[in-house]
mmCIF file of C-alpha atoms in Angstrom:
data_model
loop_
_atom_site.group_PDB
_atom_site.id
_atom_site.type_symbol
_atom_site.label_atom_id
_atom_site.label_comp_id
_atom_site.label_asym_id
_atom_site.label_seq_id
_atom_site.Cartn_x
_atom_site.Cartn_y
_atom_site.Cartn_z
ATOM 1 C CA MET A 20 109.871 86.451 156.716
ATOM 2 C CA PRO A 21 111.234 86.999 153.458
ATOM 3 C CA MET A 22 111.475 83.710 150.404
ATOM 4 C CA PRO A 23 115.058 82.627 150.680
ATOM 5 C CA ARG A 24 116.855 83.525 147.121
ATOM 6 C CA PRO A 25 116.404 81.156 144.832
ATOM 7 C CA SER A 26 119.616 79.494 143.779
ATOM 8 C CA VAL A 27 119.298 78.631 140.151
ATOM 9 C CA ARG A 28 115.935 80.283 137.753
ATOM 10 C CA ILE A 29 115.049 78.162 134.817
ATOM 11 C CA PHE A 30 113.296 78.374 131.792
ATOM 12 C CA LEU A 31 110.931 75.817 130.436
ATOM 13 C CA CYS A 32 108.714 75.636 127.267
ATOM 14 C CA GLY A 33 107.426 73.390 125.468
ATOM 15 C CA ASP A 34 107.550 71.791 121.428
ATOM 16 C CA VAL A 35 109.883 74.164 119.754
ATOM 17 C CA MET A 36 109.014 72.564 116.331
ATOM 18 C CA THR A 37 111.270 75.100 113.322
ATOM 19 C CA GLY A 38 110.964 72.984 110.431
ATOM 20 C CA ARG A 39 107.959 72.817 107.113
ATOM 21 C CA GLY A 40 106.599 76.139 107.514
ATOM 22 C CA VAL A 41 108.391 78.304 110.727
ATOM 23 C CA ASP A 42 112.242 76.551 107.998
ATOM 24 C CA GLN A 43 110.037 77.712 105.031
ATOM 25 C CA ALA A 44 109.917 81.960 106.583
ATOM 26 C CA LEU A 45 114.167 81.714 107.484
ATOM 27 C CA ALA A 46 116.642 82.704 105.458
ATOM 28 C CA HIS A 47 117.928 79.359 104.831
ATOM 29 C CA PRO A 48 114.901 77.066 103.835
ATOM 30 C CA CYS A 49 115.280 73.319 103.524
ATOM 31 C CA ASP A 50 113.538 71.446 100.177
ATOM 32 C CA PRO A 51 109.664 72.674 100.331
ATOM 33 C CA GLU A 52 108.780 68.731 99.632
ATOM 34 C CA LEU A 53 106.737 66.761 101.940
ATOM 35 C CA ARG A 54 105.028 63.436 101.708
ATOM 36 C CA GLU A 55 102.440 63.797 103.726
ATOM 37 C CA SER A 56 98.737 62.841 102.983
ATOM 38 C CA TYR A 57 97.372 66.831 102.887
ATOM 39 C CA MET A 58 100.672 68.758 102.152
ATOM 40 C CA ARG A 59 102.539 68.362 99.664
ATOM 41 C CA SER A 60 104.620 71.362 100.772
ATOM 42 C CA ALA A 61 106.103 73.540 103.456
ATOM 43 C CA LEU A 62 105.023 76.483 101.726
ATOM 44 C CA ASP A 63 101.773 75.129 101.924
ATOM 45 C CA TYR A 64 101.568 75.859 106.267
ATOM 46 C CA LEU A 65 103.464 79.039 105.582
ATOM 47 C CA GLU A 66 100.300 80.009 103.338
ATOM 48 C CA LEU A 67 97.961 78.548 106.105
ATOM 49 C CA ALA A 68 99.422 80.986 108.730
ATOM 50 C CA GLU A 69 99.261 83.491 106.363
ATOM 51 C CA GLN A 70 95.300 82.901 105.766
ATOM 52 C CA ALA A 71 94.630 83.113 109.627
ATOM 53 C CA SER A 72 96.261 85.887 110.403
ATOM 54 C CA GLY A 73 97.993 87.649 107.858
ATOM 55 C CA PRO A 74 101.496 88.127 105.983
ATOM 56 C CA ILE A 75 104.576 86.998 107.004
ATOM 57 C CA PRO A 76 107.632 89.105 105.997
ATOM 58 C CA ARG A 77 110.470 86.678 103.857
ATOM 59 C CA PRO A 78 112.877 86.160 105.173
ATOM 60 C CA VAL A 79 112.668 86.680 108.820
ATOM 61 C CA GLY A 80 115.562 87.267 111.180
ATOM 62 C CA PRO A 81 116.750 84.813 113.350
ATOM 63 C CA GLY A 82 115.441 85.465 116.615
ATOM 64 C CA TYR A 83 111.766 86.435 115.042
ATOM 65 C CA VAL A 84 110.068 83.100 116.043
ATOM 66 C CA TRP A 85 110.504 83.886 119.694
ATOM 67 C CA GLY A 86 108.486 87.911 119.204
ATOM 68 C CA ALA A 87 107.491 88.696 122.256
ATOM 69 C CA ALA A 88 109.720 86.303 124.329
ATOM 70 C CA LEU A 89 112.400 87.271 123.577
ATOM 71 C CA GLU A 90 111.763 90.542 125.797
ATOM 72 C CA GLU A 91 110.430 88.472 128.508
ATOM 73 C CA LEU A 92 114.056 86.311 128.540
ATOM 74 C CA ARG A 93 115.215 89.076 129.437
ATOM 75 C CA THR A 94 113.488 90.766 131.946
ATOM 76 C CA ALA A 95 113.208 87.549 133.785
ATOM 77 C CA ALA A 96 116.347 86.577 133.278
ATOM 78 C CA PRO A 97 116.761 82.555 133.896
ATOM 79 C CA ASP A 98 120.316 81.313 134.670
ATOM 80 C CA VAL A 99 119.443 78.347 132.564
ATOM 81 C CA ARG A 100 117.501 77.652 129.024
ATOM 82 C CA LEU A 101 115.829 74.537 128.173
ATOM 83 C CA VAL A 102 113.777 73.305 125.228
ATOM 84 C CA ASN A 103 112.530 70.049 123.879
ATOM 85 C CA LEU A 104 113.558 70.510 120.749
ATOM 86 C CA GLU A 105 111.310 68.761 118.124
ATOM 87 C CA THR A 106 113.123 68.924 114.749
ATOM 88 C CA ALA A 107 115.583 67.324 113.205
ATOM 89 C CA ILE A 108 118.212 70.603 111.651
ATOM 90 C CA THR A 109 119.973 68.809 108.408
ATOM 91 C CA ARG A 110 118.832 68.923 104.543
ATOM 92 C CA SER A 111 118.892 64.557 104.451
ATOM 93 C CA ALA A 112 116.088 63.810 102.563
ATOM 94 C CA ASP A 113 115.166 60.349 103.790
ATOM 95 C CA PHE A 114 112.075 60.746 105.191
ATOM 96 C CA ALA A 115 111.347 58.116 107.254
ATOM 97 C CA PRO A 116 107.888 57.040 106.386
ATOM 98 C CA LYS A 117 105.464 58.356 109.148
ATOM 99 C CA GLY A 118 103.496 60.619 107.531
ATOM 100 C CA ILE A 119 104.871 63.826 109.280
ATOM 101 C CA ASN A 120 108.598 64.859 109.202
ATOM 102 C CA TYR A 121 109.202 67.910 110.733
ATOM 103 C CA ARG A 122 113.570 68.823 109.299
ATOM 104 C CA MET A 123 115.559 72.593 110.182
ATOM 105 C CA ALA A 124 118.166 73.962 107.702
ATOM 106 C CA PRO A 125 121.554 73.998 109.976
ATOM 107 C CA GLU A 126 121.882 77.317 108.193
ATOM 108 C CA ASN A 127 118.634 78.214 110.070
ATOM 109 C CA ALA A 128 119.722 76.829 113.224
ATOM 110 C CA GLY A 129 120.917 79.947 114.375
ATOM 111 C CA CYS A 130 117.114 80.282 115.516
ATOM 112 C CA LEU A 131 117.624 78.680 118.706
ATOM 113 C CA SER A 132 120.953 80.831 119.811
ATOM 114 C CA ALA A 133 118.928 84.028 119.430
ATOM 115 C CA ALA A 134 116.968 83.006 122.238
ATOM 116 C CA GLY A 135 119.855 81.609 123.559
ATOM 117 C CA ILE A 136 118.846 78.420 124.402
ATOM 118 C CA ASP A 137 121.384 76.654 126.395
ATOM 119 C CA ALA A 138 120.439 72.644 126.337
ATOM 120 C CA CYS A 139 117.751 71.013 123.364
ATOM 121 C CA SER A 140 115.841 67.365 124.836
ATOM 122 C CA LEU A 141 115.978 65.340 121.340
ATOM 123 C CA ALA A 142 113.925 62.605 123.266
ATOM 124 C CA ASN A 143 110.962 62.654 120.799
ATOM 125 C CA ASN A 144 109.416 61.327 117.266
ATOM 126 C CA HIS A 145 110.632 63.594 114.902
ATOM 127 C CA VAL A 146 114.461 63.575 116.233
ATOM 128 C CA LEU A 147 114.330 60.484 113.682
ATOM 129 C CA ASP A 148 111.912 61.861 110.872
ATOM 130 C CA PHE A 149 115.329 61.542 108.506
ATOM 131 C CA GLY A 150 117.393 58.696 109.447
ATOM 132 C CA PRO A 151 120.493 58.283 111.223
ATOM 133 C CA SER A 152 122.183 60.674 109.212
ATOM 134 C CA GLY A 153 119.620 63.562 109.994
ATOM 135 C CA LEU A 154 120.066 62.523 113.996
ATOM 136 C CA LEU A 155 123.875 63.095 113.585
ATOM 137 C CA GLU A 156 123.485 66.134 111.262
ATOM 138 C CA THR A 157 121.459 68.353 114.635
ATOM 139 C CA LEU A 158 124.014 66.297 116.951
ATOM 140 C CA GLU A 159 126.629 67.806 114.919
ATOM 141 C CA THR A 160 124.707 71.823 113.752
ATOM 142 C CA LEU A 161 123.942 71.648 117.731
ATOM 143 C CA GLN A 162 127.260 70.811 119.353
ATOM 144 C CA ASP A 163 128.828 73.453 116.234
ATOM 145 C CA LEU A 164 126.744 76.389 117.493
ATOM 146 C CA GLY A 165 127.453 75.384 121.694
ATOM 147 C CA VAL A 166 123.899 73.778 122.280
ATOM 148 C CA ALA A 167 124.711 70.444 124.102
ATOM 149 C CA ALA A 168 122.276 68.006 123.312
ATOM 150 C CA THR A 169 120.299 65.494 125.460
ATOM 151 C CA GLY A 170 117.827 61.969 124.845
ATOM 152 C CA ALA A 171 119.183 61.615 121.743
ATOM 153 C CA GLY A 172 122.744 60.730 120.277
ATOM 154 C CA ARG A 173 124.892 58.223 118.236
ATOM 155 C CA ASN A 174 124.670 54.988 120.931
ATOM 156 C CA LEU A 175 122.901 54.387 123.384
ATOM 157 C CA ALA A 176 124.809 55.502 126.025
ATOM 158 C CA GLU A 177 125.334 58.951 124.626
ATOM 159 C CA ALA A 178 121.521 58.822 123.953
ATOM 160 C CA GLY A 179 121.451 58.249 128.087
ATOM 161 C CA ALA A 180 123.697 60.932 129.716
ATOM 162 C CA PRO A 181 123.072 63.931 131.270
ATOM 163 C CA ALA A 182 123.911 67.092 129.550
ATOM 164 C CA VAL A 183 125.625 69.383 132.089
ATOM 165 C CA ILE A 184 124.705 72.302 132.495
ATOM 166 C CA PRO A 185 127.799 75.490 134.156
ATOM 167 C CA LEU A 186 125.768 78.357 135.176
ATOM 168 C CA PRO A 187 127.766 81.668 134.562
ATOM 169 C CA GLY A 188 129.135 83.006 138.400
ATOM 170 C CA LYS A 189 127.474 80.384 140.349
ATOM 171 C CA SER A 190 128.813 77.182 141.807
ATOM 172 C CA ALA A 191 125.328 74.994 140.710
ATOM 173 C CA ARG A 192 125.165 73.563 137.414
ATOM 174 C CA VAL A 193 122.254 72.039 135.814
ATOM 175 C CA ILE A 194 121.577 68.323 134.803
ATOM 176 C CA PHE A 195 119.916 68.072 131.868
ATOM 177 C CA LEU A 196 118.692 64.632 131.177
ATOM 178 C CA GLY A 197 115.950 63.231 128.060
ATOM 179 C CA ALA A 198 113.827 60.009 127.823
ATOM 180 C CA ALA A 199 110.661 59.555 125.973
ATOM 181 C CA LEU A 200 108.367 56.815 126.112
ATOM 182 C CA GLU A 201 106.346 55.118 123.494
ATOM 183 C CA ASP A 202 102.864 56.222 123.544
ATOM 184 C CA SER A 203 103.931 59.716 122.323
ATOM 185 C CA GLY A 204 104.998 58.351 118.711
ATOM 186 C CA VAL A 205 108.068 57.439 119.040
ATOM 187 C CA PRO A 206 108.722 54.371 117.158
ATOM 188 C CA PRO A 207 110.006 51.270 118.807
ATOM 189 C CA GLY A 208 112.890 50.794 116.269
ATOM 190 C CA TRP A 209 114.757 54.509 117.097
ATOM 191 C CA ARG A 210 115.299 53.081 120.640
ATOM 192 C CA ALA A 211 118.911 53.739 120.771
ATOM 193 C CA GLY A 212 121.341 50.788 120.493
ATOM 194 C CA PRO A 213 125.025 49.253 121.881
ATOM 195 C CA ASP A 214 126.039 50.934 118.674
ATOM 196 C CA HIS A 215 123.331 52.454 116.390
ATOM 197 C CA PRO A 216 121.533 55.760 116.799
ATOM 198 C CA GLY A 217 118.636 56.675 118.371
ATOM 199 C CA VAL A 218 116.504 58.094 121.054
ATOM 200 C CA ASN A 219 116.477 57.458 125.492
ATOM 201 C CA LEU A 220 113.543 55.207 124.855
ATOM 202 C CA VAL A 221 112.274 54.111 128.357
ATOM 203 C CA GLU A 222 109.134 52.568 130.394
ATOM 204 C CA PRO A 223 106.965 53.842 133.012
ATOM 205 C CA SER A 224 108.558 52.020 135.643
ATOM 206 C CA ARG A 225 110.219 52.684 138.806
ATOM 207 C CA GLU A 226 113.615 50.479 137.554
ATOM 208 C CA ALA A 227 113.609 52.874 135.136
ATOM 209 C CA ALA A 228 113.149 55.837 137.333
ATOM 210 C CA ARG A 229 115.839 54.734 139.297
ATOM 211 C CA SER A 230 118.422 53.837 136.445
ATOM 212 C CA LEU A 231 118.103 57.479 134.829
ATOM 213 C CA ALA A 232 118.483 58.782 138.434
ATOM 214 C CA ALA A 233 121.679 56.992 139.105
ATOM 215 C CA ARG A 234 122.282 58.176 135.843
ATOM 216 C CA ILE A 235 122.140 61.396 137.247
ATOM 217 C CA ALA A 236 123.746 60.994 140.496
ATOM 218 C CA GLU A 237 126.784 60.106 139.151
ATOM 219 C CA LEU A 238 126.682 63.618 137.724
ATOM 220 C CA ARG A 239 125.579 65.605 140.280
ATOM 221 C CA ARG A 240 127.197 67.228 143.137
ATOM 222 C CA PRO A 241 125.953 69.812 146.260
ATOM 223 C CA GLY A 242 123.870 72.458 144.529
ATOM 224 C CA ASP A 243 123.339 70.782 140.971
ATOM 225 C CA VAL A 244 119.710 70.339 140.224
ATOM 226 C CA ALA A 245 118.506 68.016 138.256
ATOM 227 C CA VAL A 246 115.687 68.073 135.315
ATOM 228 C CA VAL A 247 114.408 65.579 134.356
ATOM 229 C CA SER A 248 112.769 65.813 130.233
ATOM 230 C CA ILE A 249 110.224 63.692 129.075
ATOM 231 C CA HIS A 250 108.317 63.528 126.228
ATOM 232 C CA TRP A 251 105.047 61.434 126.932
ATOM 233 C CA GLY A 252 101.282 60.828 126.253
ATOM 234 C CA SER A 253 98.999 62.316 123.347
ATOM 235 C CA ASN A 254 98.928 65.422 121.851
ATOM 236 C CA TRP A 255 95.057 66.352 123.047
ATOM 237 C CA GLY A 256 93.486 66.881 126.450
ATOM 238 C CA TYR A 257 94.105 67.060 129.755
ATOM 239 C CA GLN A 258 93.421 63.983 131.640
ATOM 240 C CA VAL A 259 97.476 62.752 133.023
ATOM 241 C CA PRO A 260 97.403 59.112 132.835
ATOM 242 C CA GLU A 261 98.313 56.818 136.074
ATOM 243 C CA PRO A 262 101.319 55.633 134.882
ATOM 244 C CA HIS A 263 102.571 59.635 133.880
ATOM 245 C CA ARG A 264 102.194 59.954 137.251
ATOM 246 C CA ARG A 265 103.215 56.985 138.708
ATOM 247 C CA PHE A 266 106.727 57.808 136.920
ATOM 248 C CA ALA A 267 107.223 61.419 138.404
ATOM 249 C CA HIS A 268 106.468 60.360 141.559
ATOM 250 C CA ALA A 269 108.706 57.847 141.431
ATOM 251 C CA LEU A 270 111.584 59.646 139.297
ATOM 252 C CA LEU A 271 111.413 62.118 142.033
ATOM 253 C CA ASP A 272 111.506 60.075 144.888
ATOM 254 C CA THR A 273 114.845 59.167 144.446
ATOM 255 C CA GLY A 274 116.329 62.577 145.831
ATOM 256 C CA GLN A 275 117.900 62.986 142.899
ATOM 257 C CA VAL A 276 115.485 64.582 140.282
ATOM 258 C CA CYS A 277 114.150 68.321 140.788
ATOM 259 C CA VAL A 278 111.806 69.246 138.070
ATOM 260 C CA ILE A 279 109.984 66.951 135.744
ATOM 261 C CA HIS A 280 109.914 68.478 132.992
ATOM 262 C CA GLY A 281 106.738 66.924 130.169
ATOM 263 C CA HIS A 282 105.966 67.266 126.446
ATOM 264 C CA SER A 283 104.255 66.200 123.548
ATOM 265 C CA SER A 284 100.680 67.930 123.925
ATOM 266 C CA HIS A 285 99.882 70.671 121.815
ATOM 267 C CA HIS A 286 98.936 72.828 124.773
ATOM 268 C CA PRO A 287 99.399 72.937 128.306
ATOM 269 C CA ARG A 288 98.349 69.965 130.800
ATOM 270 C CA PRO A 289 98.024 69.939 135.035
ATOM 271 C CA ILE A 290 101.108 71.073 136.705
ATOM 272 C CA GLU A 291 101.784 69.103 139.882
ATOM 273 C CA ILE A 292 103.808 70.037 142.997
ATOM 274 C CA TYR A 293 105.147 67.204 144.817
ATOM 275 C CA ARG A 294 107.534 66.991 147.813
ATOM 276 C CA ASP A 295 108.140 70.386 146.732
ATOM 277 C CA ARG A 296 109.089 69.016 143.308
ATOM 278 C CA LEU A 297 108.122 70.670 140.271
ATOM 279 C CA ILE A 298 105.680 68.081 137.811
ATOM 280 C CA LEU A 299 104.631 70.130 134.571
ATOM 281 C CA TYR A 300 102.635 67.099 133.127
ATOM 282 C CA GLY A 301 102.437 68.877 129.367
ATOM 283 C CA CYS A 302 104.091 72.426 128.628
ATOM 284 C CA GLY A 303 102.043 72.708 124.743
ATOM 285 C CA ASP A 304 103.672 74.007 121.463
ATOM 286 C CA PHE A 305 105.761 77.186 121.618
ATOM 287 C CA LEU A 306 106.806 77.046 118.379
ATOM 288 C CA THR A 307 105.030 75.397 115.500
ATOM 289 C CA ASP A 308 103.797 76.045 112.379
ATOM 290 C CA TYR A 309 100.056 74.363 112.941
ATOM 291 C CA GLU A 310 98.440 77.993 112.757
ATOM 292 C CA GLY A 311 95.305 77.942 110.433
ATOM 293 C CA ILE A 312 94.454 74.325 111.203
ATOM 294 C CA GLY A 313 90.897 73.842 112.800
ATOM 295 C CA GLY A 314 89.970 70.907 114.622
ATOM 296 C CA PHE A 315 90.894 71.297 117.749
ATOM 297 C CA GLU A 316 90.053 74.781 118.952
ATOM 298 C CA ALA A 317 88.847 73.843 122.317
ATOM 299 C CA PHE A 318 91.908 73.017 123.183
ATOM 300 C CA ARG A 319 92.981 76.979 122.411
ATOM 301 C CA GLY A 320 96.071 75.535 120.650
ATOM 302 C CA ASP A 321 97.196 78.913 119.169
ATOM 303 C CA LEU A 322 98.005 79.463 123.111
ATOM 304 C CA THR A 323 100.717 78.521 125.302
ATOM 305 C CA ALA A 324 103.089 80.055 128.111
ATOM 306 C CA MET A 325 106.635 80.400 128.871
ATOM 307 C CA TYR A 326 108.223 78.721 132.334
ATOM 308 C CA LEU A 327 110.446 79.950 134.710
ATOM 309 C CA ALA A 328 110.918 77.996 137.627
ATOM 310 C CA ASP A 329 112.888 79.538 140.510
ATOM 311 C CA LEU A 330 114.615 76.088 142.592
ATOM 312 C CA ASP A 331 116.486 76.943 145.961
ATOM 313 C CA HIS A 332 120.219 75.069 146.975
ATOM 314 C CA GLU A 333 118.796 71.527 147.244
ATOM 315 C CA GLY A 334 116.371 71.984 144.055
ATOM 316 C CA ALA A 335 113.617 72.687 145.868
ATOM 317 C CA LEU A 336 110.755 74.397 143.539
ATOM 318 C CA LEU A 337 109.849 77.886 145.436
ATOM 319 C CA GLY A 338 108.162 79.777 143.054
ATOM 320 C CA LEU A 339 106.606 79.251 139.355
ATOM 321 C CA ASP A 340 105.660 82.380 136.760
ATOM 322 C CA LEU A 341 104.150 82.004 133.839
ATOM 323 C CA VAL A 342 104.034 84.108 131.031
ATOM 324 C CA PRO A 343 101.044 83.012 128.458
ATOM 325 C CA PHE A 344 101.824 83.953 124.911
ATOM 326 C CA ARG A 345 100.276 83.890 121.634
ATOM 327 C CA ILE A 346 101.129 82.279 118.360
ATOM 328 C CA ARG A 347 100.485 85.001 115.112
ATOM 329 C CA ARG A 348 101.893 84.983 112.025
ATOM 330 C CA LEU A 349 104.508 82.013 113.159
ATOM 331 C CA ARG A 350 105.820 84.458 115.772
ATOM 332 C CA LEU A 351 104.676 84.880 119.950
ATOM 333 C CA GLU A 352 102.823 87.951 120.929
ATOM 334 C CA ARG A 353 102.539 89.070 124.049
ATOM 335 C CA ALA A 354 98.965 87.164 124.651
ATOM 336 C CA ALA A 355 95.405 89.424 125.819
ATOM 337 C CA PRO A 356 94.268 89.832 129.207
ATOM 338 C CA ASP A 357 91.064 88.107 128.420
ATOM 339 C CA GLU A 358 93.964 84.669 127.311
ATOM 340 C CA VAL A 359 95.794 84.932 130.279
ATOM 341 C CA ARG A 360 92.704 84.803 132.015
ATOM 342 C CA TRP A 361 91.352 81.724 130.063
ATOM 343 C CA VAL A 362 95.003 79.950 130.619
ATOM 344 C CA GLY A 363 94.787 81.177 134.070
ATOM 345 C CA GLU A 364 91.072 79.694 134.929
ATOM 346 C CA THR A 365 92.291 76.816 132.507
ATOM 347 C CA LEU A 366 95.042 75.744 134.252
ATOM 348 C CA ALA A 367 93.578 76.350 137.525
ATOM 349 C CA ARG A 368 90.223 74.266 137.100
ATOM 350 C CA GLU A 369 93.139 71.457 135.930
ATOM 351 C CA SER A 370 95.529 71.172 138.121
ATOM 352 C CA HIS A 371 93.206 72.299 141.344
ATOM 353 C CA PRO A 372 93.410 68.161 141.717
ATOM 354 C CA PHE A 373 97.027 68.081 141.661
ATOM 355 C CA GLY A 374 96.576 69.866 144.664
ATOM 356 C CA VAL A 375 98.208 73.216 142.659
ATOM 357 C CA ASP A 376 95.958 76.743 142.683
ATOM 358 C CA LEU A 377 96.920 79.067 140.185
ATOM 359 C CA GLY A 378 96.109 83.247 139.538
ATOM 360 C CA ALA A 379 97.495 86.126 138.069
ATOM 361 C CA VAL A 380 100.287 88.629 139.576
ATOM 362 C CA ASP A 381 99.194 90.785 137.467
ATOM 363 C CA PRO A 382 97.668 91.366 133.694
ATOM 364 C CA ALA A 383 100.587 89.205 132.033
ATOM 365 C CA HIS A 384 101.335 87.007 134.530
ATOM 366 C CA LEU A 385 100.496 83.834 136.102
ATOM 367 C CA ARG A 386 101.543 81.972 139.421
ATOM 368 C CA ALA A 387 101.339 78.577 140.788
ATOM 369 C CA THR A 388 101.882 77.701 144.280
ATOM 370 C CA PRO A 389 100.728 74.435 146.444
ATOM 371 C CA ARG A 390 97.233 74.308 147.807
ATOM 372 C CA GLY A 391 96.988 76.634 150.670
ATOM 373 C CA ARG A 392 99.996 79.270 149.596
ATOM 374 C CA SER A 393 100.112 82.795 149.555
ATOM 375 C CA ARG A 394 100.915 83.972 145.459
ATOM 376 C CA ALA A 395 102.357 87.272 147.131
ATOM 377 C CA THR A 396 105.268 87.962 145.222
ATOM 378 C CA PRO A 397 108.192 87.500 147.366
#
């Protein structure tokens, strides 16, 4: 029997970190000043990448960083494109005293439009790297680009408000809500308040799950699908903390949430399909300037993946395809066949306890399925 046609195809990825070295490669970089203990200039990250992989043309165009992902997006034709933007878009010099600060010049933010990004979650531990003024400039820049934002705002009501994304040619919409947990490194003082800007910072509790679901329910219409985007957990390692899993299940148990889009880890983490709904516990970094930095090679942080989720009209998962890429010279390249196998075998191993199988569709694509279900192309 043929599978039902998808109602919505969603593109999801992990952290989009277009500050520091990436910003310096683009046409209108910020002042390269950094206040890190080991780097004083963002140009140093650009040079590390060149030492590791070869020269990077400067300046690069706005689509450069997406590389081969642009062709894949054209072919896959997702209805909506959602990311975690882990970079302030600002020229502010109001460095938050936290050691690592990411900013991208507003004039370089066209790199988001180059990939057709529809909405960004801003609930993360870098959006306020340059203070409230940097956050406000970020929000204004995204608005000017026509890119929706969620997860941070001018006050608590705005930070906790979902973005509603119409889908051209379809009655369905995507309700996109961003939130963060403190264990991802978000300073507690960044929590949005009734009259001050900040992040939608929540606790991983059933009460918080019901509160987030209630905000979605206020907006959701029949046929809409809801994605909750959560910044949580550590940067390295495959273990999923039990509070994260309980929180994800509690969100899905409300009946309002269709997909959990987890991020913060620098490499992909396990996948779960719970009650026919998708949980991505960590999507890994998608765009970064970490190239050439050593110390965690076993996790292959240079390998990342695009997630393409097909949902039916009720939000149940029909299929999940993964497209692995390699970050090289600050852009996405097609992963080699052995690298695709490595990603597939690693995620298959780590997702097995969560009841998910992962296998190859072809040398460049992987598919995740509930254990026992065929991976044949629908």
